[in-house]
Amino acid sequence: MRRLLVTIRYDGSAYHGYQVQSNAVTVQEVFQNALEKVFNKRLDVKGCSRTDSGVHANMYCISFDTDMNIPNESVVLALNTYLPDDIAAYDCKEVSLDFHPRYSCKSKEYVYKIYNGKYRNPFYAKYALWYRWSLDAEYLNKEAQVFVGKYDYSGFCSIKSDVEDSVREIYSCKVWREDDFVYFKVCGDGFLYNMVRIMVGTLLFVNEGKIKSGELKDIILSKDRRRAGKTAPPQGLYLNKVNYYAK
Amino acid sequence: MRRLLVTIRYDGSAYHGYQVQSNAVTVQEVFQNALEKVFNKRLDVKGCSRTDSGVHANMYCISFDTDMNIPNESVVLALNTYLPDDIAAYDCKEVSLDFHPRYSCKSKEYVYKIYNGKYRNPFYAKYALWYRWSLDAEYLNKEAQVFVGKYDYSGFCSIKSDVEDSVREIYSCKVWREDDFVYFKVCGDGFLYNMVRIMVGTLLFVNEGKIKSGELKDIILSKDRRRAGKTAPPQGLYLNKVNYYAK
């Protein structure tokens, strides 16, 4: 028995997130269908994270067990012939049998992409948030640094969530501009439901002066969802990197 | 009576090109529908170029005449509320009544985008050609310089075309790499049907050694479609810029 860890990229536009749901097409289901064609058997898979409807992934890790001895490189190539255009594998390696893509994870990195052009851009409708007003990336980068640290982030969590422990450690974050795009990158030990999207919505409130300079830390400490900003839309969000403990 | 020139961007993935066809959705038809909502009247429009099914435009110019006095900026905003996500206007200005977006054009620039990563990338399935083999952009740039000049380009034209004059002048062209992407940019006084896509397909033959160093000029002069390369697929092609004589 071998445990394989496959890394994929996906354009989440057409999917209701990663995790299988009874009445909607998800990445997991489509991946399992392709995997079944490669291994001639329906395999159980474990993913590294839930992702929301419309959210993308530059790096998403999935593990499964098999007795077959297909070379790792061939698993990638075979999967790609069966996966649709909007999902593609780019790595496959063997991991130890106690490896779990979610629980063996050391940190995760998300990127949120904002298109800051004056007019709607058709090439980014599904790949960035369009924000037409002036956006001060340097100022936001300075204010955003209070996210770094270990906090009870329950004020930055969708009220639909029922997670018990809402303490998360953020290792780093950065806001920067590249031409008409502004990016928010954040790395942490884990993220609550909608947490990155609420961080972005809150930074937009900071940008608009609805949250004053220096006020963000109080808002985190208040654990009050109503004091944070709106949940930014899904299409700007990318799961960018998953870091594992040595396997 | 005023003649207005509107500039749009579009993701051509869902369209059968620009020009109206009886049995397929085109950019022109969708644009005219939005224009009709803004001006309360079906207006006749002139476009700067035909584009093929699946081809994109970073800059596409359309003119029409109107008696209404909507400010130019408002035309852009109103159009964008009626246009679908994959088409957006970003400029509108008044031009003289003898201006024609096609015939007043001094030069056009196209860009062809190639994704040169090892594996299929879901984010570029509809926005670039995926070419997985080694690609020497510097070498191609050197060889491609023979495209520059005034030639009878009938060997670089789809055999479906019935254009009489196939002499075109290419002002400049360039091949360059940016990380996993290789770009081909070409500027000329006009382009025959499929000409840029055949230029790209031919450069891929050069890359693969099917056409030897220095042989490209003979192939142009031969006017023989069979000696040029394949027609590269549409999704990598962008009409990038349209330059006009002073209006």
Tab-separated table of C-alpha atoms in Angstrom:
chain	number	residue	atom	x	y	z
A	1	MET	CA	0.000	0.000	0.000
A	2	ARG	CA	1.311	3.457	-0.942
A	3	ARG	CA	-0.092	6.847	-0.011
A	4	LEU	CA	0.198	9.336	-2.864
A	5	LEU	CA	-0.046	13.101	-2.586
A	6	VAL	CA	-1.190	14.805	-5.771
A	7	THR	CA	-0.964	18.579	-6.230
A	8	ILE	CA	-3.467	20.297	-8.502
A	9	ARG	CA	-4.393	23.781	-9.696
A	10	TYR	CA	-7.972	24.734	-10.365
A	11	ASP	CA	-10.084	27.556	-11.686
A	12	GLY	CA	-12.945	27.409	-9.174
A	13	SER	CA	-15.409	29.472	-11.250
A	14	ALA	CA	-17.578	26.536	-12.232
A	15	TYR	CA	-17.442	24.670	-8.909
A	16	HIS	CA	-19.252	24.778	-5.603
A	17	GLY	CA	-15.955	24.616	-3.768
A	18	TYR	CA	-13.747	21.606	-3.156
A	19	GLN	CA	-15.729	19.404	-0.811
A	20	VAL	CA	-18.337	16.954	-2.176
A	21	GLN	CA	-21.932	18.101	-1.822
A	22	SER	CA	-25.017	16.116	-2.659
A	23	ASN	CA	-26.540	18.561	-5.145
A	24	ALA	CA	-23.692	20.537	-6.713
A	25	VAL	CA	-20.568	19.879	-8.780
A	26	THR	CA	-17.400	20.135	-6.700
A	27	VAL	CA	-13.692	19.799	-7.433
A	28	GLN	CA	-13.423	16.704	-5.241
A	29	GLU	CA	-16.100	14.849	-7.185
A	30	VAL	CA	-14.580	15.714	-10.563
A	31	PHE	CA	-11.120	14.740	-9.288
A	32	GLN	CA	-12.421	11.414	-7.961
A	33	ASN	CA	-14.027	10.681	-11.320
A	34	ALA	CA	-10.693	11.226	-13.105
A	35	LEU	CA	-8.843	9.207	-10.463
A	36	GLU	CA	-11.297	6.342	-10.916
A	37	LYS	CA	-10.472	6.249	-14.631
A	38	VAL	CA	-6.728	6.123	-13.912
A	39	PHE	CA	-6.893	3.472	-11.150
A	40	ASN	CA	-9.950	1.559	-12.363
A	41	LYS	CA	-11.467	1.885	-8.902
A	42	ARG	CA	-13.347	4.520	-6.873
A	43	LEU	CA	-10.742	5.735	-4.343
A	44	ASP	CA	-11.292	7.590	-1.125
A	45	VAL	CA	-9.462	10.940	-1.159
A	46	LYS	CA	-8.456	13.492	1.483
A	47	GLY	CA	-8.126	17.184	0.601
A	48	CYS	CA	-6.012	19.842	2.320
A	49	SER	CA	-8.824	22.320	2.870
A	50	ARG	CA	-12.397	23.264	2.145
A	51	THR	CA	-12.670	26.060	-0.345
A	52	ASP	CA	-15.765	28.125	-1.103
A	53	SER	CA	-17.744	28.258	-4.279
A	54	GLY	CA	-15.871	30.271	-6.927
A	55	VAL	CA	-12.553	30.296	-5.009
A	56	HIS	CA	-9.444	29.216	-6.962
A	57	ALA	CA	-6.331	27.237	-6.086
A	58	ASN	CA	-2.782	27.580	-7.397
A	59	MET	CA	-1.834	24.703	-5.117
A	60	TYR	CA	-4.228	22.182	-3.642
A	61	CYS	CA	-3.103	18.828	-2.210
A	62	ILE	CA	-5.062	15.582	-2.266
A	63	SER	CA	-3.993	12.198	-0.912
A	64	PHE	CA	-5.227	8.672	-1.536
A	65	ASP	CA	-3.983	5.104	-1.055
A	66	THR	CA	-3.285	2.585	-3.761
A	67	ASP	CA	-1.714	-0.830	-4.339
A	68	MET	CA	-0.999	-0.122	-7.978
A	69	ASN	CA	2.511	0.760	-9.092
A	70	ILE	CA	1.927	3.469	-11.646
A	71	PRO	CA	4.985	5.799	-11.701
A	72	ASN	CA	4.253	9.158	-10.053
A	73	GLU	CA	4.899	11.138	-13.225
A	74	SER	CA	2.424	8.928	-15.109
A	75	VAL	CA	-0.241	9.541	-12.468
A	76	VAL	CA	0.030	13.281	-13.216
A	77	LEU	CA	-0.126	12.797	-16.984
A	78	ALA	CA	-2.973	10.289	-16.833
A	79	LEU	CA	-5.010	12.456	-14.460
A	80	ASN	CA	-4.595	15.447	-16.766
A	81	THR	CA	-6.027	13.564	-19.700
A	82	TYR	CA	-9.195	12.835	-17.709
A	83	LEU	CA	-9.530	16.094	-15.772
A	84	PRO	CA	-11.466	18.937	-17.431
A	85	ASP	CA	-9.744	22.118	-18.689
A	86	ASP	CA	-10.275	23.979	-15.419
A	87	ILE	CA	-8.443	21.468	-13.187
A	88	ALA	CA	-4.897	20.159	-13.718
A	89	ALA	CA	-2.427	18.109	-11.674
A	90	TYR	CA	1.247	19.103	-11.632
A	91	ASP	CA	2.854	16.927	-8.996
A	92	CYS	CA	2.562	13.477	-7.428
A	93	LYS	CA	4.755	11.999	-4.736
A	94	GLU	CA	4.656	9.190	-2.218
A	95	VAL	CA	4.139	10.206	1.418
A	96	SER	CA	4.170	8.207	4.635
A	97	LEU	CA	1.013	6.331	5.622
A	98	ASP	CA	0.346	8.652	8.553
A	99	PHE	CA	0.403	11.720	6.330
A	100	HIS	CA	-2.857	13.698	6.082
A	101	PRO	CA	-3.064	16.678	3.681
A	102	ARG	CA	-5.061	18.650	6.240
A	103	TYR	CA	-3.581	17.668	9.587
A	104	SER	CA	0.071	17.404	8.449
A	105	CYS	CA	-0.109	20.971	7.225
A	106	LYS	CA	2.266	23.485	8.847
A	107	SER	CA	0.901	26.621	7.210
A	108	LYS	CA	-1.255	27.840	4.346
A	109	GLU	CA	-0.915	30.870	2.158
A	110	TYR	CA	-3.766	32.677	0.432
A	111	VAL	CA	-3.623	35.456	-2.135
A	112	TYR	CA	-6.495	37.831	-2.842
A	113	LYS	CA	-6.399	39.671	-6.178
A	114	ILE	CA	-8.063	43.055	-6.719
A	115	TYR	CA	-8.398	44.683	-10.121
A	116	ASN	CA	-8.169	48.412	-9.484
A	117	GLY	CA	-8.795	49.740	-13.014
A	118	LYS	CA	-11.364	52.471	-13.661
A	119	TYR	CA	-13.605	50.230	-15.772
A	120	ARG	CA	-14.662	46.619	-15.528
A	121	ASN	CA	-12.111	44.289	-17.169
A	122	PRO	CA	-13.643	41.252	-18.888
A	123	PHE	CA	-10.470	39.177	-18.435
A	124	TYR	CA	-10.715	39.402	-14.642
A	125	ALA	CA	-14.460	39.086	-14.065
A	126	LYS	CA	-13.966	35.587	-12.632
A	127	TYR	CA	-10.377	36.026	-11.390
A	128	ALA	CA	-10.289	39.205	-9.284
A	129	LEU	CA	-12.494	41.604	-7.361
A	130	TRP	CA	-13.066	44.773	-9.372
A	131	TYR	CA	-12.630	47.756	-7.048
A	132	ARG	CA	-12.793	50.997	-8.994
A	133	TRP	CA	-11.952	53.527	-6.277
A	134	SER	CA	-8.525	54.779	-5.282
A	135	LEU	CA	-6.665	52.123	-3.311
A	136	ASP	CA	-3.601	52.951	-1.198
A	137	ALA	CA	-1.655	49.674	-1.064
A	138	GLU	CA	1.215	51.077	1.011
A	139	TYR	CA	-1.117	52.407	3.704
A	140	LEU	CA	-3.079	49.155	3.782
A	141	ASN	CA	0.132	47.162	4.047
A	142	LYS	CA	1.120	49.176	7.121
A	143	GLU	CA	-2.293	48.846	8.795
A	144	ALA	CA	-2.581	45.131	7.911
A	145	GLN	CA	0.523	44.216	9.932
A	146	VAL	CA	-1.609	43.985	13.125
A	147	PHE	CA	-3.117	40.783	11.662
A	148	VAL	CA	0.239	39.117	12.381
A	149	GLY	CA	0.190	37.218	15.685
A	150	LYS	CA	-1.970	34.721	17.545
A	151	TYR	CA	-5.553	35.889	18.068
A	152	ASP	CA	-9.031	34.609	18.638
A	153	TYR	CA	-10.260	35.504	15.169
A	154	SER	CA	-13.963	34.825	15.826
A	155	GLY	CA	-14.809	38.346	14.617
A	156	PHE	CA	-13.332	37.363	11.251
A	157	CYS	CA	-15.411	34.247	10.771
A	158	SER	CA	-18.689	33.679	8.977
A	159	ILE	CA	-21.520	33.424	11.527
A	160	LYS	CA	-22.547	30.239	9.696
A	161	SER	CA	-19.440	28.529	11.107
A	162	ASP	CA	-19.540	26.345	14.210
A	163	VAL	CA	-15.795	25.844	14.778
A	164	GLU	CA	-15.018	25.644	18.491
A	165	ASP	CA	-11.449	26.875	18.587
A	166	SER	CA	-11.179	30.126	16.701
A	167	VAL	CA	-7.601	30.973	17.690
A	168	ARG	CA	-5.357	31.213	14.632
A	169	GLU	CA	-1.791	32.367	14.192
A	170	ILE	CA	-0.962	34.618	11.259
A	171	TYR	CA	2.737	34.442	10.360
A	172	SER	CA	2.892	37.179	7.757
A	173	CYS	CA	0.802	39.334	5.479
A	174	LYS	CA	1.474	41.855	2.752
A	175	VAL	CA	-0.457	44.259	0.551
A	176	TRP	CA	1.175	45.497	-2.645
A	177	ARG	CA	0.392	46.995	-6.021
A	178	GLU	CA	1.458	45.801	-9.503
A	179	ASP	CA	0.100	48.220	-12.128
A	180	ASP	CA	-3.719	48.052	-11.950
A	181	PHE	CA	-3.703	45.131	-9.510
A	182	VAL	CA	-3.495	45.139	-5.734
A	183	TYR	CA	-2.680	41.887	-3.949
A	184	PHE	CA	-3.173	40.753	-0.363
A	185	LYS	CA	-1.087	37.735	0.647
A	186	VAL	CA	-1.499	36.109	4.044
A	187	CYS	CA	0.194	33.103	5.615
A	188	GLY	CA	-1.020	31.402	8.789
A	189	ASP	CA	-1.366	28.085	10.606
A	190	GLY	CA	-4.978	27.907	9.492
A	191	PHE	CA	-7.979	30.014	8.580
A	192	LEU	CA	-11.577	30.154	9.787
A	193	TYR	CA	-14.531	30.000	7.418
A	194	ASN	CA	-14.415	33.111	5.171
A	195	MET	CA	-11.552	34.549	7.269
A	196	VAL	CA	-9.362	35.779	4.391
A	197	ARG	CA	-12.346	37.258	2.575
A	198	ILE	CA	-13.399	39.124	5.740
A	199	MET	CA	-9.798	40.361	6.220
A	200	VAL	CA	-9.912	41.774	2.686
A	201	GLY	CA	-13.337	43.342	3.185
A	202	THR	CA	-12.039	44.898	6.405
A	203	LEU	CA	-8.973	46.315	4.631
A	204	LEU	CA	-11.321	47.903	2.082
A	205	PHE	CA	-13.117	49.583	5.019
A	206	VAL	CA	-9.691	50.796	6.195
A	207	ASN	CA	-9.053	52.132	2.686
A	208	GLU	CA	-12.387	53.974	2.714
A	209	GLY	CA	-11.769	55.495	6.177
A	210	LYS	CA	-14.696	53.556	7.681
A	211	ILE	CA	-12.049	52.049	9.941
A	212	LYS	CA	-9.484	54.583	11.170
A	213	SER	CA	-5.717	54.163	11.205
A	214	GLY	CA	-4.700	52.062	14.225
A	215	GLU	CA	-8.266	50.860	14.882
A	216	LEU	CA	-7.868	47.422	13.290
A	217	LYS	CA	-6.267	45.776	16.317
A	218	ASP	CA	-9.236	46.726	18.544
A	219	ILE	CA	-11.586	45.242	15.987
A	220	ILE	CA	-9.685	41.931	16.034
A	221	LEU	CA	-9.666	41.904	19.866
A	222	SER	CA	-13.395	42.755	20.034
A	223	LYS	CA	-14.226	39.377	18.383
A	224	ASP	CA	-17.294	41.148	17.002
A	225	ARG	CA	-18.143	40.174	13.421
A	226	ARG	CA	-20.208	43.352	13.045
A	227	ARG	CA	-17.148	45.587	13.520
A	228	ALA	CA	-15.147	43.929	10.726
A	229	GLY	CA	-15.781	44.669	7.047
A	230	LYS	CA	-17.937	42.849	4.519
A	231	THR	CA	-16.963	39.427	3.197
A	232	ALA	CA	-15.103	40.124	-0.070
A	233	PRO	CA	-16.415	38.094	-3.029
A	234	PRO	CA	-14.901	34.645	-3.765
A	235	GLN	CA	-13.508	35.179	-7.272
A	236	GLY	CA	-10.456	37.145	-6.032
A	237	LEU	CA	-9.306	34.412	-3.644
A	238	TYR	CA	-6.616	31.827	-4.397
A	239	LEU	CA	-5.290	29.125	-2.103
A	240	ASN	CA	-1.694	29.793	-3.095
A	241	LYS	CA	0.526	27.456	-1.104
A	242	VAL	CA	0.286	24.637	1.417
A	243	ASN	CA	3.392	24.004	3.516
A	244	TYR	CA	3.893	20.611	5.157
A	245	TYR	CA	6.102	19.312	7.924
A	246	ALA	CA	8.839	17.112	6.485
A	247	LYS	CA	7.170	13.956	5.204
B	1	MET	CA	-25.323	64.126	-35.999
B	2	ARG	CA	-22.215	62.929	-34.111
B	3	ARG	CA	-20.016	59.940	-34.866
B	4	LEU	CA	-18.807	58.236	-31.719
B	5	LEU	CA	-15.896	55.816	-31.432
B	6	VAL	CA	-16.193	53.394	-28.534
B	7	THR	CA	-13.268	51.217	-27.416
B	8	ILE	CA	-13.977	47.878	-25.806
B	9	ARG	CA	-12.120	44.875	-24.413
B	10	TYR	CA	-13.497	41.382	-24.748
B	11	ASP	CA	-12.850	37.821	-23.724
B	12	GLY	CA	-13.715	36.068	-26.986
B	13	SER	CA	-14.056	32.556	-25.496
B	14	ALA	CA	-17.839	32.491	-25.741
B	15	TYR	CA	-18.178	34.235	-29.115
B	16	HIS	CA	-18.019	33.273	-32.759
B	17	GLY	CA	-15.792	36.250	-33.469
B	18	TYR	CA	-16.775	39.892	-33.817
B	19	GLN	CA	-18.810	40.026	-36.991
B	20	VAL	CA	-22.554	39.261	-36.955
B	21	GLN	CA	-23.472	35.801	-38.236
B	22	SER	CA	-26.943	34.442	-38.754
B	23	ASN	CA	-26.643	31.391	-36.511
B	24	ALA	CA	-24.056	32.184	-33.815
B	25	VAL	CA	-23.558	34.691	-31.008
B	26	THR	CA	-21.001	37.347	-31.905
B	27	VAL	CA	-19.505	40.339	-30.095
B	28	GLN	CA	-21.108	42.750	-32.572
B	29	GLU	CA	-24.608	41.459	-31.900
B	30	VAL	CA	-24.176	41.587	-28.109
B	31	PHE	CA	-22.677	45.087	-28.391
B	32	GLN	CA	-25.555	46.271	-30.572
B	33	ASN	CA	-28.056	44.917	-28.050
B	34	ALA	CA	-26.419	46.920	-25.248
B	35	LEU	CA	-26.179	50.012	-27.466
B	36	GLU	CA	-29.865	49.723	-28.289
B	37	LYS	CA	-30.672	49.836	-24.575
B	38	VAL	CA	-28.536	52.957	-24.076
B	39	PHE	CA	-29.816	54.857	-27.148
B	40	ASN	CA	-33.354	53.408	-27.296
B	41	LYS	CA	-32.809	52.575	-30.953
B	42	ARG	CA	-31.094	49.866	-33.027
B	43	LEU	CA	-27.961	51.584	-34.361
B	44	ASP	CA	-25.777	50.546	-37.230
B	45	VAL	CA	-22.180	49.962	-36.086
B	46	LYS	CA	-18.815	49.629	-37.828
B	47	GLY	CA	-16.031	47.558	-36.287
B	48	CYS	CA	-12.273	47.890	-36.786
B	49	SER	CA	-11.664	44.281	-37.791
B	50	ARG	CA	-13.078	40.804	-38.091
B	51	THR	CA	-11.820	38.506	-35.383
B	52	ASP	CA	-12.119	34.724	-35.339
B	53	SER	CA	-14.068	32.573	-32.965
B	54	GLY	CA	-12.329	32.426	-29.554
B	55	VAL	CA	-9.930	35.302	-30.292
B	56	HIS	CA	-9.714	38.076	-27.666
B	57	ALA	CA	-9.325	41.855	-27.835
B	58	ASN	CA	-7.554	44.204	-25.453
B	59	MET	CA	-8.573	47.056	-27.740
B	60	TYR	CA	-11.366	46.927	-30.279
B	61	CYS	CA	-12.939	50.054	-31.810
B	62	ILE	CA	-16.542	50.450	-32.907
B	63	SER	CA	-18.184	53.549	-34.394
B	64	PHE	CA	-21.826	54.581	-34.780
B	65	ASP	CA	-23.784	57.784	-35.420
B	66	THR	CA	-26.243	59.391	-33.058
B	67	ASP	CA	-28.274	62.602	-32.616
B	68	MET	CA	-28.469	62.145	-28.866
B	69	ASN	CA	-26.246	64.203	-26.584
B	70	ILE	CA	-25.258	61.703	-23.909
B	71	PRO	CA	-21.818	62.697	-22.518
B	72	ASN	CA	-19.061	60.359	-23.745
B	73	GLU	CA	-18.156	59.173	-20.245
B	74	SER	CA	-21.811	58.269	-19.619
B	75	VAL	CA	-21.920	56.224	-22.827
B	76	VAL	CA	-19.090	54.072	-21.430
B	77	LEU	CA	-20.749	53.643	-18.036
B	78	ALA	CA	-24.197	52.935	-19.477
B	79	LEU	CA	-22.830	50.420	-21.997
B	80	ASN	CA	-20.994	48.578	-19.216
B	81	THR	CA	-24.178	48.127	-17.223
B	82	TYR	CA	-25.815	46.400	-20.216
B	83	LEU	CA	-22.828	44.482	-21.586
B	84	PRO	CA	-22.156	40.984	-20.186
B	85	ASP	CA	-19.143	40.240	-17.948
B	86	ASP	CA	-16.929	39.226	-20.873
B	87	ILE	CA	-17.208	42.525	-22.794
B	88	ALA	CA	-16.502	45.997	-21.387
B	89	ALA	CA	-16.135	49.489	-22.850
B	90	TYR	CA	-13.385	51.786	-21.582
B	91	ASP	CA	-13.391	54.786	-23.895
B	92	CYS	CA	-15.759	56.865	-26.020
B	93	LYS	CA	-14.881	59.903	-28.100
B	94	GLU	CA	-16.338	61.916	-30.939
B	95	VAL	CA	-14.663	61.491	-34.328
B	96	SER	CA	-15.203	63.205	-37.661
B	97	LEU	CA	-18.058	62.015	-39.894
B	98	ASP	CA	-15.667	60.590	-42.473
B	99	PHE	CA	-13.917	58.413	-39.868
B	100	HIS	CA	-14.191	54.646	-40.333
B	101	PRO	CA	-12.733	52.303	-37.664
B	102	ARG	CA	-11.470	49.957	-40.354
B	103	TYR	CA	-10.377	52.238	-43.194
B	104	SER	CA	-8.980	55.080	-41.028
B	105	CYS	CA	-6.681	52.608	-39.354
B	106	LYS	CA	-2.929	53.204	-39.713
B	107	SER	CA	-1.730	49.999	-38.109
B	108	LYS	CA	-2.837	47.124	-35.913
B	109	GLU	CA	-0.961	45.217	-33.267
B	110	TYR	CA	-1.628	41.627	-32.255
B	111	VAL	CA	-0.186	39.655	-29.357
B	112	TYR	CA	-0.085	35.863	-29.221
B	113	LYS	CA	0.359	34.301	-25.772
B	114	ILE	CA	1.946	30.885	-25.248
B	115	TYR	CA	1.966	29.097	-21.907
B	116	ASN	CA	5.219	27.128	-21.833
B	117	GLY	CA	4.801	25.299	-18.518
B	118	LYS	CA	5.378	21.553	-18.267
B	119	TYR	CA	1.751	20.794	-17.379
B	120	ARG	CA	-1.575	22.162	-18.526
B	121	ASN	CA	-2.556	25.302	-16.560
B	122	PRO	CA	-6.306	25.658	-15.911
B	123	PHE	CA	-6.087	29.460	-15.674
B	124	TYR	CA	-4.844	29.749	-19.252
B	125	ALA	CA	-6.911	27.085	-21.020
B	126	LYS	CA	-8.924	29.804	-22.768
B	127	TYR	CA	-6.281	32.544	-22.738
B	128	ALA	CA	-3.085	31.046	-24.160
B	129	LEU	CA	-1.779	28.185	-26.265
B	130	TRP	CA	-0.239	25.515	-24.063
B	131	TYR	CA	3.073	24.426	-25.633
B	132	ARG	CA	4.932	22.040	-23.343
B	133	TRP	CA	8.204	21.600	-25.225
B	134	SER	CA	11.339	23.687	-24.880
B	135	LEU	CA	10.868	27.064	-26.553
B	136	ASP	CA	13.824	29.318	-27.433
B	137	ALA	CA	12.333	32.825	-27.468
B	138	GLU	CA	15.639	34.562	-28.289
B	139	TYR	CA	16.269	32.361	-31.318
B	140	LEU	CA	12.691	32.791	-32.537
B	141	ASN	CA	12.938	36.545	-32.099
B	142	LYS	CA	16.007	36.612	-34.343
B	143	GLU	CA	14.446	34.391	-37.031
B	144	ALA	CA	11.104	36.260	-36.885
B	145	GLN	CA	12.690	39.569	-37.945
B	146	VAL	CA	12.365	38.559	-41.630
B	147	PHE	CA	8.595	39.060	-41.253
B	148	VAL	CA	9.320	42.802	-41.137
B	149	GLY	CA	8.844	44.433	-44.534
B	150	LYS	CA	6.319	44.552	-47.373
B	151	TYR	CA	5.469	41.124	-48.804
B	152	ASP	CA	2.783	39.272	-50.637
B	153	TYR	CA	1.732	37.212	-47.627
B	154	SER	CA	-0.575	34.823	-49.517
B	155	GLY	CA	1.342	31.846	-48.086
B	156	PHE	CA	0.302	33.053	-44.626
B	157	CYS	CA	-3.396	33.230	-45.329
B	158	SER	CA	-6.163	30.710	-44.784
B	159	ILE	CA	-7.075	29.049	-48.086
B	160	LYS	CA	-10.692	29.883	-47.224
B	161	SER	CA	-9.920	33.574	-47.802
B	162	ASP	CA	-10.729	35.290	-51.110
B	163	VAL	CA	-8.928	38.615	-50.531
B	164	GLU	CA	-7.503	39.936	-53.797
B	165	ASP	CA	-4.586	42.012	-52.595
B	166	SER	CA	-2.489	39.968	-50.207
B	167	VAL	CA	0.417	42.408	-49.879
B	168	ARG	CA	0.834	43.551	-46.279
B	169	GLU	CA	3.526	45.562	-44.570
B	170	ILE	CA	4.803	44.391	-41.193
B	171	TYR	CA	6.365	47.242	-39.218
B	172	SER	CA	7.772	45.299	-36.299
B	173	CYS	CA	7.619	42.006	-34.480
B	174	LYS	CA	9.083	40.573	-31.319
B	175	VAL	CA	9.252	37.260	-29.474
B	176	TRP	CA	10.096	37.295	-25.781
B	177	ARG	CA	9.787	35.239	-22.622
B	178	GLU	CA	8.333	36.233	-19.226
B	179	ASP	CA	8.671	33.299	-16.807
B	180	ASP	CA	6.545	30.443	-18.187
B	181	PHE	CA	5.042	32.591	-20.937
B	182	VAL	CA	6.337	33.353	-24.393
B	183	TYR	CA	4.792	36.239	-26.338
B	184	PHE	CA	4.768	37.110	-30.029
B	185	LYS	CA	3.843	40.710	-30.824
B	186	VAL	CA	3.422	41.910	-34.380
B	187	CYS	CA	2.463	45.292	-35.798
B	188	GLY	CA	1.478	45.892	-39.418
B	189	ASP	CA	-0.729	47.895	-41.761
B	190	GLY	CA	-3.163	45.000	-41.888
B	191	PHE	CA	-3.406	41.235	-41.629
B	192	LEU	CA	-4.858	38.542	-43.863
B	193	TYR	CA	-7.308	35.938	-42.603
B	194	ASN	CA	-5.504	33.799	-39.960
B	195	MET	CA	-2.182	35.484	-40.792
B	196	VAL	CA	-0.956	36.019	-37.219
B	197	ARG	CA	-1.977	32.497	-36.207
B	198	ILE	CA	-0.083	31.054	-39.203
B	199	MET	CA	2.955	33.217	-38.328
B	200	VAL	CA	2.898	31.706	-34.828
B	201	GLY	CA	2.439	28.154	-36.125
B	202	THR	CA	5.369	28.753	-38.469
B	203	LEU	CA	7.573	30.028	-35.627
B	204	LEU	CA	6.744	26.822	-33.736
B	205	PHE	CA	8.018	24.876	-36.770
B	206	VAL	CA	11.180	27.007	-36.593
B	207	ASN	CA	11.482	26.140	-32.913
B	208	GLU	CA	11.131	22.457	-33.698
B	209	GLY	CA	13.740	22.565	-36.489
B	210	LYS	CA	11.125	21.684	-39.132
B	211	ILE	CA	12.082	25.017	-40.657
B	212	LYS	CA	15.811	25.712	-40.592
B	213	SER	CA	17.547	28.915	-39.506
B	214	GLY	CA	17.369	31.449	-42.352
B	215	GLU	CA	14.730	29.492	-44.277
B	216	LEU	CA	11.747	31.621	-43.212
B	217	LYS	CA	12.272	34.345	-45.810
B	218	ASP	CA	12.120	31.810	-48.679
B	219	ILE	CA	8.897	30.458	-47.252
B	220	ILE	CA	7.339	33.935	-47.240
B	221	LEU	CA	8.540	34.578	-50.808
B	222	SER	CA	7.250	31.170	-52.005
B	223	LYS	CA	3.637	32.294	-51.265
B	224	ASP	CA	2.954	28.614	-50.657
B	225	ARG	CA	0.603	27.963	-47.738
B	226	ARG	CA	1.864	24.366	-47.519
B	227	ARG	CA	5.402	25.503	-46.641
B	228	ALA	CA	4.304	27.613	-43.661
B	229	GLY	CA	3.391	26.074	-40.289
B	230	LYS	CA	0.019	25.080	-38.887
B	231	THR	CA	-2.555	27.676	-37.898
B	232	ALA	CA	-2.043	28.195	-34.142
B	233	PRO	CA	-5.269	27.914	-32.115
B	234	PRO	CA	-7.378	31.044	-31.524
B	235	GLN	CA	-7.316	31.265	-27.709
B	236	GLY	CA	-3.751	32.669	-27.592
B	237	LEU	CA	-4.520	35.594	-29.896
B	238	TYR	CA	-5.332	39.135	-28.762
B	239	LEU	CA	-6.027	42.154	-30.935
B	240	ASN	CA	-3.880	44.433	-28.778
B	241	LYS	CA	-3.894	47.887	-30.307
B	242	VAL	CA	-5.429	49.794	-33.201
B	243	ASN	CA	-3.594	52.929	-34.295
B	244	TYR	CA	-5.459	55.632	-36.236
B	245	TYR	CA	-4.433	58.580	-38.345
B	246	ALA	CA	-5.172	61.826	-36.514
B	247	LYS	CA	-8.944	62.207	-36.417
